[in-house]
């Protein structure tokens, strides 16, 4: 075809599928695949213009052509273009038909549209679209074919929307299709959430199963559903549990409920089988592999042997116990006295000599003296009677027995001022001027009585020279006689400090092995987390302990070795996994090594799925290696990918509890969610309480048995004679177990049992009694469990204080169906008890049912506890009795309640109606009349702790009716 050359082509020819264009001396070719529309012919003054639109910006234009020739050529090109496009689609007819069927099936899916399944279709659709469909011209292939192509191209353009719609369609239909199964698989029909968790079948599905929400029913129904629906054969389903008895129970339950023979296994049994299949035989297990107590005893024995056999290691071990056994926080790490005192009391700062001290720095000094054989007394009464109005007997921090030297440790640090001068500062909550005046008074006292005073300072520890400076200052006065490491270690054993440390070492060792860490990894992380010299001291002990532990395995393997070896065989393909559905019970207890094994098994098959059931609120087995990070980041760890989005997973919240009534369920939920890292879940309680379901019983020294007996008697009186009421006694530690046979004889209407909180998981009772919820290092919360050093062998830091122990408390609370009673020390309750009481009091105050008044100490912010004196009178003293010393009498009028100051009022008021003039010096006191040298006067009831006074005479307390 030829035309005139006016800014366009001179000739255009069609040769098969190619359009050849000549412009002056240049010739180019264009495939019919690039033609986007039917050629157009337009009449002009000089004849006709032929236009052929292409995918590029410039179209082919032939001007000045004969109109008849142009129309004929246009028809010729159109026919060839249509045939080309139809032929391109027909050549891939089978592929297109298969792809379109897969896309069309998403409108009514017969299997859950999991990411792994639909990604395969999407990959094929995109590949086909790039190669064929995107090059087809809809006008060329006709409306019917164009409609079919559009279905596939819409999926390519909007895969996420289409998959989400397919999921919704499938779930609705599947729930209806299996309704009878869900109604009958368990003794009671499954809830909607339980049914949903069964039919949902994402690459990774996490079922959040709160306490008493029926998780066992879900995992049983899931296994049966997969087999009965023909989704998997029994040998393709791997059902994993953590304990042997749990695995056996699940196997029996699936068989009994559904008739499907499916053997559940523990992680260890699976790993052992994998090793046996790959290696041809199974290696011998370490003697302590299945015995936690023997494992800890092994660690203790290694410590003992190293102290006696390796001087360098012995020095490191003794240094740990003497200087770093507790977390080295000082007054400067806290904003209030109450927070500091609470921390100190929780640590139970006990020296190697056995006495309790008031600060970490005092502990360091005392232990250094003990290590070096320097006999001392802690806080002795000063050898001279010091007369000073309002002061108690002067008690220096330390006195050295042989030399008579006194040591005072002053909590001051140095601060450089803008002008370059230096001044001493105190902790945020300490009155600096008053504290410095106290230092001056002590110096003057020693000078006046010519006694020798050695001073140490907080800034010396801050500068890393507290003990070396002490040694230099004492050198002219005493001769050190260092005790042998074995003697010091025996002392540590006697004080039972080795038990806690061995537990910490054991937990660290399991997580260290399970996470495949190195000491260098830990050192790097310690620097990043600013754990300082304490981490270095710990690692200097851990490294030789770990090396000795590995030697003592003598070719045997422990459970960490077992899991990691099996995971390695799965990763490298030496073990060929038949499993395409991996169901994991109690997923919150999974460790890094177990997680690695699950991921290795899943990776062997493109369509393999992980179905995990667990409750991060009940993750309490950190000491056994569990790592909550894997559950909190479930999608990142086990999820699939689709359309460029990774970490895809589905979470189902079971929500309902079949166990606890509202007051217990909601209080437990609020308590555990104080840690923002916990996954939030909704709770539907089992019922509504008609009276307070959570109660607190205050226990004074040596009356624990009496209070427990009174409580059980009260429960027994309310019990039915037809069916014994179940009462579960819980203790944070095994040694808290009471004389159960005796209690059972005394209360035959009750079905009594005792468990540690860890051993109680999965159990429930009508009434739960939590024993000895006291503060202290071996109290509840336990300090060892949440030691910051464990962050060195965890992918994620549990920054929230007492994170694991908070979950332990949640487990304890949610064992109860009807009532939870907490027995706690009146003077030293657990911080958890204080928190719960405060939260419950606030809730009851809102509802107008408040029954317990908590008085705050005006001196430190702690709690004022009522106590009865030897004379029978009631007093109120601060819970931090060793540190604060705030002490108030009960109201003189009623002799029961505590008068309190109202904001802006010149008087304190008692609930009995009596009023007294406020003390001008302190927040809590009030003035009462006393006799003095110059007659009657008013002074604070807190005298001599407070010297507040007022002139004048007192009158009888005023009262209001």
PDB file of C-alpha atoms in Angstrom, residues 96 253 337 341 392 531 682 861 883:
ATOM      1  CA  UNK A  96      -5.944 -20.880  29.825  1.00  0.00           C
ATOM      2  CA  UNK A 253      -9.704 -38.389  72.393  1.00  0.00           C
ATOM      3  CA  UNK A 337      11.141   5.907  98.277  1.00  0.00           C
ATOM      4  CA  UNK A 341      12.087   0.131  99.327  1.00  0.00           C
ATOM      5  CA  UNK A 392      17.435   7.590 118.171  1.00  0.00           C
ATOM      6  CA  UNK A 531      23.938  -4.936  81.502  1.00  0.00           C
ATOM      7  CA  UNK A 682     -11.626 -10.808  74.688  1.00  0.00           C
ATOM      8  CA  UNK A 861       4.231   6.349  99.579  1.00  0.00           C
ATOM      9  CA  UNK A 883      13.493   1.422 105.863  1.00  0.00           C
TER      10      UNK A 883
END
